[in-house]
Short mmCIF file of C-alpha atoms (C1' of nucleotides) in Angstrom, two decimals:
data_model
loop_
_atom_site.label_atom_id
_atom_site.label_comp_id
_atom_site.label_asym_id
_atom_site.label_seq_id
_atom_site.Cartn_x
_atom_site.Cartn_y
_atom_site.Cartn_z
CA UNK A 1 -16.16 5.09 -10.55
CA UNK A 2 -17.34 5.67 -7.03
CA UNK A 3 -15.31 3.76 -4.38
CA UNK A 4 -13.73 4.44 -0.95
CA UNK A 5 -10.27 5.64 -1.20
CA UNK A 6 -8.79 2.31 0.00
CA UNK A 7 -10.51 0.60 -2.76
CA UNK A 8 -9.39 3.20 -5.52
CA UNK A 9 -5.90 2.89 -5.11
CA UNK A 10 -5.42 0.62 -7.91
CA UNK A 11 -6.53 3.12 -10.02
CA UNK A 12 -3.37 5.26 -9.55
CA UNK A 13 -0.98 2.65 -8.48
CA UNK A 14 1.84 5.20 -9.26
CA UNK A 15 1.15 7.22 -6.20
CA UNK A 16 2.77 5.58 -3.09
CA UNK A 17 1.41 8.84 -1.19
CA UNK A 18 -2.14 7.97 -1.85
CA UNK A 19 -1.33 4.23 -1.14
CA UNK A 20 -0.15 5.09 2.45
CA UNK A 21 -2.80 7.47 3.03
CA UNK A 22 -5.34 4.75 2.34
CA UNK A 23 -4.20 3.23 5.44
CA UNK A 24 -4.01 6.29 7.57
CA UNK A 25 -7.65 7.10 6.33
CA UNK A 26 -10.55 7.04 8.85
CA UNK A 27 -10.67 9.70 11.30
CA UNK A 28 -9.08 8.02 14.64
CA UNK A 29 -6.36 5.75 12.97
CA UNK A 30 -3.77 8.54 13.36
CA UNK A 31 -4.28 9.07 17.06
CA UNK A 32 -4.49 5.59 17.57
CA UNK A 33 -1.09 4.75 16.06
CA UNK A 34 0.27 7.72 17.80
CA UNK A 35 -0.44 6.54 21.07
CA UNK A 36 0.47 2.56 20.39
CA UNK A 37 3.63 3.71 19.23
CA UNK A 38 4.79 4.26 22.79
CA UNK A 39 3.46 0.70 23.76
CA UNK A 40 0.54 -1.55 24.34
CA UNK A 41 -2.80 -0.25 25.21
CA UNK A 42 -6.28 -1.79 26.46
CA UNK A 43 -9.36 -0.91 24.62
CA UNK A 44 -10.39 1.28 27.36
CA UNK A 45 -6.93 2.72 28.07
CA UNK A 46 -7.02 3.76 24.45
CA UNK A 47 -10.69 5.01 24.53
CA UNK A 48 -9.71 7.34 27.48
CA UNK A 49 -7.22 8.73 25.61
CA UNK A 50 -9.36 9.83 22.72
CA UNK A 51 -11.75 12.34 24.15
CA UNK A 52 -14.60 11.96 21.78
CA UNK A 53 -14.54 8.67 20.26
CA UNK A 54 -17.51 6.22 20.53
CA UNK A 55 -17.03 2.44 21.52
CA UNK A 56 -18.17 1.70 17.78
CA UNK A 57 -15.56 3.85 16.25
CA UNK A 58 -12.91 2.90 18.22
CA UNK A 59 -13.70 -0.81 17.26
CA UNK A 60 -14.08 -0.10 13.83
CA UNK A 61 -10.79 1.96 13.33
CA UNK A 62 -8.96 -0.83 15.48
CA UNK A 63 -10.30 -3.67 13.35
CA UNK A 64 -9.35 -1.98 10.12
CA UNK A 65 -5.69 -1.60 11.50
CA UNK A 66 -5.82 -5.03 12.59
CA UNK A 67 -6.91 -6.17 9.39
CA UNK A 68 -4.13 -4.09 7.39
CA UNK A 69 -1.63 -6.14 9.76
CA UNK A 70 -0.26 -2.94 11.40
CA UNK A 71 -1.59 -3.80 14.76
CA UNK A 72 -2.36 -7.02 16.75
CA UNK A 73 -5.27 -7.81 19.14
CA UNK A 74 -4.54 -10.07 21.65
CA UNK A 75 -7.81 -11.56 23.70
CA UNK A 76 -7.26 -12.82 27.22
CA UNK A 77 -10.09 -15.09 28.27
CA UNK A 78 -10.54 -13.58 31.97
CA UNK A 79 -13.56 -11.92 33.29
CA UNK A 80 -13.69 -9.08 32.77
CA UNK A 81 -12.22 -9.15 29.44
CA UNK A 82 -8.97 -7.84 28.64
CA UNK A 83 -7.86 -7.24 25.14
CA UNK A 84 -4.63 -5.79 24.58
CA UNK A 85 -3.62 -3.75 21.27
CA UNK A 86 0.01 -3.23 20.01
CA UNK A 87 1.73 -2.57 16.87
CA UNK A 88 2.89 -5.43 14.70
CA UNK A 89 6.48 -5.20 13.33
CA UNK A 90 4.87 -3.84 9.98
CA UNK A 91 2.94 -1.21 12.21
CA UNK A 92 6.20 -0.16 13.67
CA UNK A 93 7.76 0.65 10.08
CA UNK A 94 5.08 3.19 10.31
CA UNK A 95 6.77 5.28 13.06
CA UNK A 96 8.93 7.60 10.85
CA UNK A 97 5.63 8.31 9.00
CA UNK A 98 3.86 9.31 12.29
CA UNK A 99 6.55 11.19 13.27
CA UNK A 100 6.83 13.06 10.20
CA UNK A 101 3.12 14.16 10.55
CA UNK A 102 3.42 15.03 14.13
CA UNK A 103 6.56 17.03 13.48
CA UNK A 104 4.78 19.05 10.79
CA UNK A 105 1.61 19.29 12.63
CA UNK A 106 3.63 20.73 15.79
CA UNK A 107 5.42 23.04 13.60
CA UNK A 108 2.70 24.53 11.40
CA UNK A 109 -0.74 23.59 12.67
CA UNK A 110 -2.38 25.68 15.28
CA UNK A 111 -5.67 24.75 17.13
CA UNK A 112 -8.02 26.63 19.21
CA UNK A 113 -11.73 26.26 20.07
CA UNK A 114 -12.27 28.07 16.86
CA UNK A 115 -10.71 25.47 14.64
CA UNK A 116 -7.25 25.13 13.13
CA UNK A 117 -5.05 27.24 11.10
CA UNK A 118 -1.65 26.83 9.45
CA UNK A 119 1.14 29.26 10.15
CA UNK A 120 4.68 29.31 9.13
CA UNK A 121 6.99 29.68 12.19
CA UNK A 122 8.19 32.94 11.07
CA UNK A 123 4.72 34.76 11.11
CA UNK A 124 5.15 36.29 14.71
CA UNK A 125 6.83 33.46 16.76
CA UNK A 126 7.37 35.74 19.63
CA UNK A 127 4.21 37.43 20.19
CA UNK A 128 1.06 34.88 20.20
CA UNK A 129 2.25 33.15 23.40
CA UNK A 130 0.88 36.56 25.14
CA UNK A 131 -2.34 36.65 23.53
CA UNK A 132 -3.12 33.38 24.89
CA UNK A 133 -6.30 33.32 27.41
CA UNK A 134 -5.11 32.58 30.98
CA UNK B 1 -20.79 15.55 17.62
CA UNK B 2 -21.03 14.97 13.96
CA UNK B 3 -18.35 16.89 12.03
CA UNK B 4 -15.71 16.41 9.44
CA UNK B 5 -12.12 15.55 10.28
CA UNK B 6 -11.08 19.01 9.43
CA UNK B 7 -13.52 20.79 11.44
CA UNK B 8 -13.26 18.32 14.70
CA UNK B 9 -9.33 18.96 15.01
CA UNK B 10 -10.20 21.13 17.64
CA UNK B 11 -11.34 18.14 19.66
CA UNK B 12 -8.00 16.69 19.83
CA UNK B 13 -5.60 19.42 19.79
CA UNK B 14 -3.19 17.12 21.47
CA UNK B 15 -2.92 15.12 18.46
CA UNK B 16 -0.60 16.81 15.96
CA UNK B 17 -0.81 13.88 13.65
CA UNK B 18 -4.46 14.13 13.00
CA UNK B 19 -4.15 17.71 12.80
CA UNK B 20 -1.39 17.30 9.99
CA UNK B 21 -3.96 14.46 8.34
CA UNK B 22 -6.64 16.81 8.11
CA UNK B 23 -4.75 18.92 5.64
CA UNK B 24 -3.81 15.92 3.52
CA UNK B 25 -7.64 14.14 3.90
CA UNK B 26 -9.60 14.31 0.34
CA UNK B 27 -8.88 11.58 -2.04
CA UNK B 28 -6.49 13.42 -4.51
CA UNK B 29 -4.73 15.73 -2.25
CA UNK B 30 -1.86 13.57 -1.75
CA UNK B 31 -1.18 13.04 -5.37
CA UNK B 32 -1.91 16.79 -6.11
CA UNK B 33 1.00 17.76 -3.87
CA UNK B 34 2.94 14.89 -4.88
CA UNK B 35 2.98 16.15 -8.51
CA UNK B 36 3.56 19.74 -7.35
CA UNK B 37 6.43 18.87 -5.27
CA UNK B 38 8.22 18.73 -8.86
CA UNK B 39 6.98 22.11 -10.26
CA UNK B 40 4.08 24.16 -11.11
CA UNK B 41 1.53 22.83 -13.13
CA UNK B 42 -1.42 23.94 -14.99
CA UNK B 43 -5.12 22.82 -14.44
CA UNK B 44 -5.19 20.41 -17.41
CA UNK B 45 -1.41 19.40 -16.82
CA UNK B 46 -2.87 18.21 -13.38
CA UNK B 47 -5.76 16.37 -14.80
CA UNK B 48 -3.67 14.37 -17.42
CA UNK B 49 -1.59 13.16 -14.40
CA UNK B 50 -4.55 11.82 -12.29
CA UNK B 51 -6.25 9.41 -14.43
CA UNK B 52 -9.90 9.14 -13.22
CA UNK B 53 -10.38 12.56 -11.42
CA UNK B 54 -13.42 14.68 -12.47
CA UNK B 55 -12.86 18.16 -13.21
CA UNK B 56 -15.37 18.78 -10.32
CA UNK B 57 -13.17 17.23 -7.66
CA UNK B 58 -9.81 18.32 -9.24
CA UNK B 59 -11.11 22.02 -8.76
CA UNK B 60 -12.64 21.18 -5.38
CA UNK B 61 -9.44 19.80 -4.06
CA UNK B 62 -7.24 22.46 -5.33
CA UNK B 63 -9.47 25.01 -3.80
CA UNK B 64 -9.12 23.58 -0.43
CA UNK B 65 -5.30 23.20 -0.88
CA UNK B 66 -5.18 26.87 -1.78
CA UNK B 67 -7.71 27.97 0.84
CA UNK B 68 -5.14 26.34 3.62
CA UNK B 69 -2.27 28.06 1.88
CA UNK B 70 -0.60 25.16 0.92
CA UNK B 71 -0.62 26.44 -2.80
CA UNK B 72 -0.93 29.19 -4.94
CA UNK B 73 -3.26 29.72 -7.83
CA UNK B 74 -2.24 32.14 -10.54
CA UNK B 75 -4.69 33.27 -13.12
CA UNK B 76 -3.26 34.82 -16.49
CA UNK B 77 -6.12 36.88 -17.90
CA UNK B 78 -5.73 35.44 -21.54
CA UNK B 79 -7.82 33.05 -23.66
CA UNK B 80 -7.98 30.27 -23.69
CA UNK B 81 -7.68 30.48 -19.75
CA UNK B 82 -4.23 29.77 -18.14
CA UNK B 83 -4.11 29.07 -14.38
CA UNK B 84 -1.00 27.82 -12.55
CA UNK B 85 -0.71 25.85 -9.47
CA UNK B 86 2.38 25.82 -7.36
CA UNK B 87 3.26 25.02 -3.78
CA UNK B 88 3.60 28.04 -1.51
CA UNK B 89 6.56 28.34 0.83
CA UNK B 90 4.10 26.79 3.34
CA UNK B 91 3.44 24.01 1.09
CA UNK B 92 7.05 23.50 0.43
CA UNK B 93 7.70 22.57 4.18
CA UNK B 94 5.11 19.56 3.53
CA UNK B 95 8.04 18.00 1.27
CA UNK B 96 9.50 16.01 3.94
CA UNK B 97 6.08 14.46 5.05
CA UNK B 98 4.94 13.33 1.39
CA UNK B 99 8.26 12.30 0.95
CA UNK B 100 7.95 10.11 4.17
CA UNK B 101 4.46 8.88 2.97
CA UNK B 102 5.87 8.27 -0.60
CA UNK B 103 8.90 6.17 0.81
CA UNK B 104 6.38 4.05 2.98
CA UNK B 105 4.05 3.20 0.20
CA UNK B 106 6.86 2.32 -2.08
CA UNK B 107 8.40 -0.06 0.45
CA UNK B 108 5.19 -1.56 1.81
CA UNK B 109 2.31 -1.22 -0.16
CA UNK B 110 1.63 -3.52 -3.02
CA UNK B 111 -0.83 -2.67 -5.58
CA UNK B 112 -2.62 -5.24 -8.21
CA UNK B 113 -5.77 -4.96 -10.18
CA UNK B 114 -7.49 -6.67 -7.45
CA UNK B 115 -6.44 -4.02 -5.18
CA UNK B 116 -3.53 -3.25 -2.38
CA UNK B 117 -1.77 -5.13 0.33
CA UNK B 118 0.57 -4.50 2.68
CA UNK B 119 3.82 -6.80 3.21
CA UNK B 120 7.05 -6.65 4.80
CA UNK B 121 9.94 -6.17 2.42
CA UNK B 122 11.30 -9.57 3.98
CA UNK B 123 8.18 -11.82 2.97
CA UNK B 124 9.54 -13.39 -0.09
CA UNK B 125 11.49 -10.45 -1.61
CA UNK B 126 13.40 -12.36 -4.05
CA UNK B 127 10.76 -14.45 -5.57
CA UNK B 128 7.59 -12.49 -6.55
CA UNK B 129 9.29 -10.45 -9.55
CA UNK B 130 9.47 -13.63 -11.30
CA UNK B 131 5.34 -14.23 -10.80
CA UNK B 132 4.62 -10.98 -12.59
CA UNK B 133 2.81 -11.81 -15.94
CA UNK B 134 5.00 -10.54 -18.98
"C1'" DT C 1 -28.79 -5.71 46.30
"C1'" DT C 2 -27.63 -2.66 42.96
"C1'" DT C 3 -23.74 -0.94 40.95
"C1'" DT C 4 -19.35 -0.60 38.00
"C1'" DA C 5 -15.84 -2.27 34.83
"C1'" DC C 6 -14.65 -4.36 30.55
"C1'" DA C 7 -14.99 -5.04 25.41
"C1'" DG C 8 -17.61 -5.21 22.75
"C1'" DT C 9 -22.66 -5.68 19.14
"C1'" DA C 10 -26.80 -4.01 17.00
"C1'" DT C 11 -29.80 -0.77 14.62
"C1'" DC C 12 -31.02 3.14 13.05
"C1'" DC C 13 -29.73 8.16 11.17
"C1'" DT C 14 -27.47 12.01 9.66
"C1'" DT C 15 -23.37 14.23 7.30
"C1'" DT C 16 -19.83 14.37 4.05
"C1'" DT C 17 -17.80 12.77 0.40
"C1'" DA C 18 -17.40 11.67 -4.28
"C1'" DG C 19 -19.12 10.93 -8.91
"C1'" DG C 20 -22.23 12.00 -13.57
"C1'" DT C 21 -23.34 14.70 -16.68
"C1'" DA C 22 -24.40 19.17 -18.70
"C1'" DC C 23 -23.52 23.93 -19.24
"C1'" DT C 24 -20.20 28.54 -19.89
"C1'" DA C 25 -17.04 31.69 -22.50
"C1'" DC C 26 -13.49 32.98 -25.71
"C1'" DG C 27 -10.45 32.46 -29.49
"C1'" DT C 28 -7.93 29.65 -32.76
"C1'" DA C 29 -7.55 25.98 -36.11
"C1'" DC C 30 -9.82 23.30 -39.65
"C1'" DG D 1 -19.40 27.17 -39.57
"C1'" DT D 2 -18.16 23.42 -36.99
"C1'" DA D 3 -15.02 21.71 -33.49
"C1'" DC D 4 -11.53 22.13 -29.85
"C1'" DG D 5 -8.85 23.37 -25.90
"C1'" DT D 6 -9.01 25.93 -21.54
"C1'" DA D 7 -10.61 26.20 -16.84
"C1'" DG D 8 -13.94 26.03 -14.75
"C1'" DT D 9 -19.60 26.05 -12.36
"C1'" DA D 10 -24.53 24.03 -11.35
"C1'" DC D 11 -26.86 20.61 -10.03
"C1'" DC D 12 -28.46 15.79 -8.89
"C1'" DT D 13 -27.55 11.41 -6.84
"C1'" DA D 14 -25.08 7.34 -4.56
"C1'" DA D 15 -22.29 5.67 -1.29
"C1'" DA D 16 -19.48 5.90 2.44
"C1'" DA D 17 -18.13 7.38 6.88
"C1'" DG D 18 -19.59 8.78 11.38
"C1'" DG D 19 -22.49 9.37 15.35
"C1'" DA D 20 -26.40 8.13 19.16
"C1'" DT D 21 -28.25 5.21 21.87
"C1'" DA D 22 -29.43 0.88 23.85
"C1'" DC D 23 -27.93 -3.77 24.64
"C1'" DT D 24 -24.76 -8.14 26.08
"C1'" DG D 25 -22.33 -11.14 30.07
"C1'" DT D 26 -19.96 -11.87 34.13
"C1'" DA D 27 -17.35 -10.68 38.22
"C1'" DA D 28 -16.08 -8.04 41.59
"C1'" DA D 29 -16.89 -3.99 44.65
"C1'" DA D 30 -20.13 -1.00 47.20
#
DNA sequence: TTTTACAGTATCCTTTTAGGTACTACGTAC
DNA sequence: GTACGTAGTACCTAAAAGGATACTGTAAAA
């Protein structure tokens, strides 16, 4: 059994956690949904919000989210082209999930140029700010 | 830039959603955490709860979760070996997130032997139960 | 007249993830 | 004396994800 997570879900139908994760899987889906929570965005607007994504990857992730029914793609037949991405009503239902993910990330994940680290808020909440480089 | 999601987080430090997802990434982490939410489990107990995982994969996912500090591994020097996995206090903080993921999966993801599908609860909530095979 | 913006495709290549199988050690049960 | 359960490790291969680069077409701006 050598299947990608999305196709494997049927093999653990008892786990709604994995079922949900399978839709958020893909490197940029989280950020994309995060940004679209605040409203419609055009392709290049999204691109500018994601520092390092390539066109290919952004297109791919957007298509997958669209295919799942989580967001809509509206093409305006003008030139230069105008394509708008927005959350569908189904996508909106993900907002509490995204917010839970964001809240936890804000509280416990600490990113630095060297990588990321997990820490309880109590592990020295008072000091570390002073140790940041100016 | 060709890095796994976990190592790439430093490139979008502004996105706590991806930061969190990077810790849940890996095909079995979601299920593992889901089961450990209810209490300590031994290696083979976990294995029996996951229908298709191989020893190699389970070990790998557990090690990654342990390294992140989300769960603990207690080895009892007896024979046959006894190793217990449990959530750490830090891991416990993930419970609301796991619950949000599980709730959304329960409400919107529908799994069948053919795959999985996303649907709003309103899309015919009354009928489909009758269409299930007995 | 060349450049820019837009929203992508197409092609190729590398990295990462996941799975398969076999093997370990020890003690107990059959 | 053979098999079983425990908790793994080692080695190899397949598949999927991700990335680099180049290319498309039109209209307006420089």
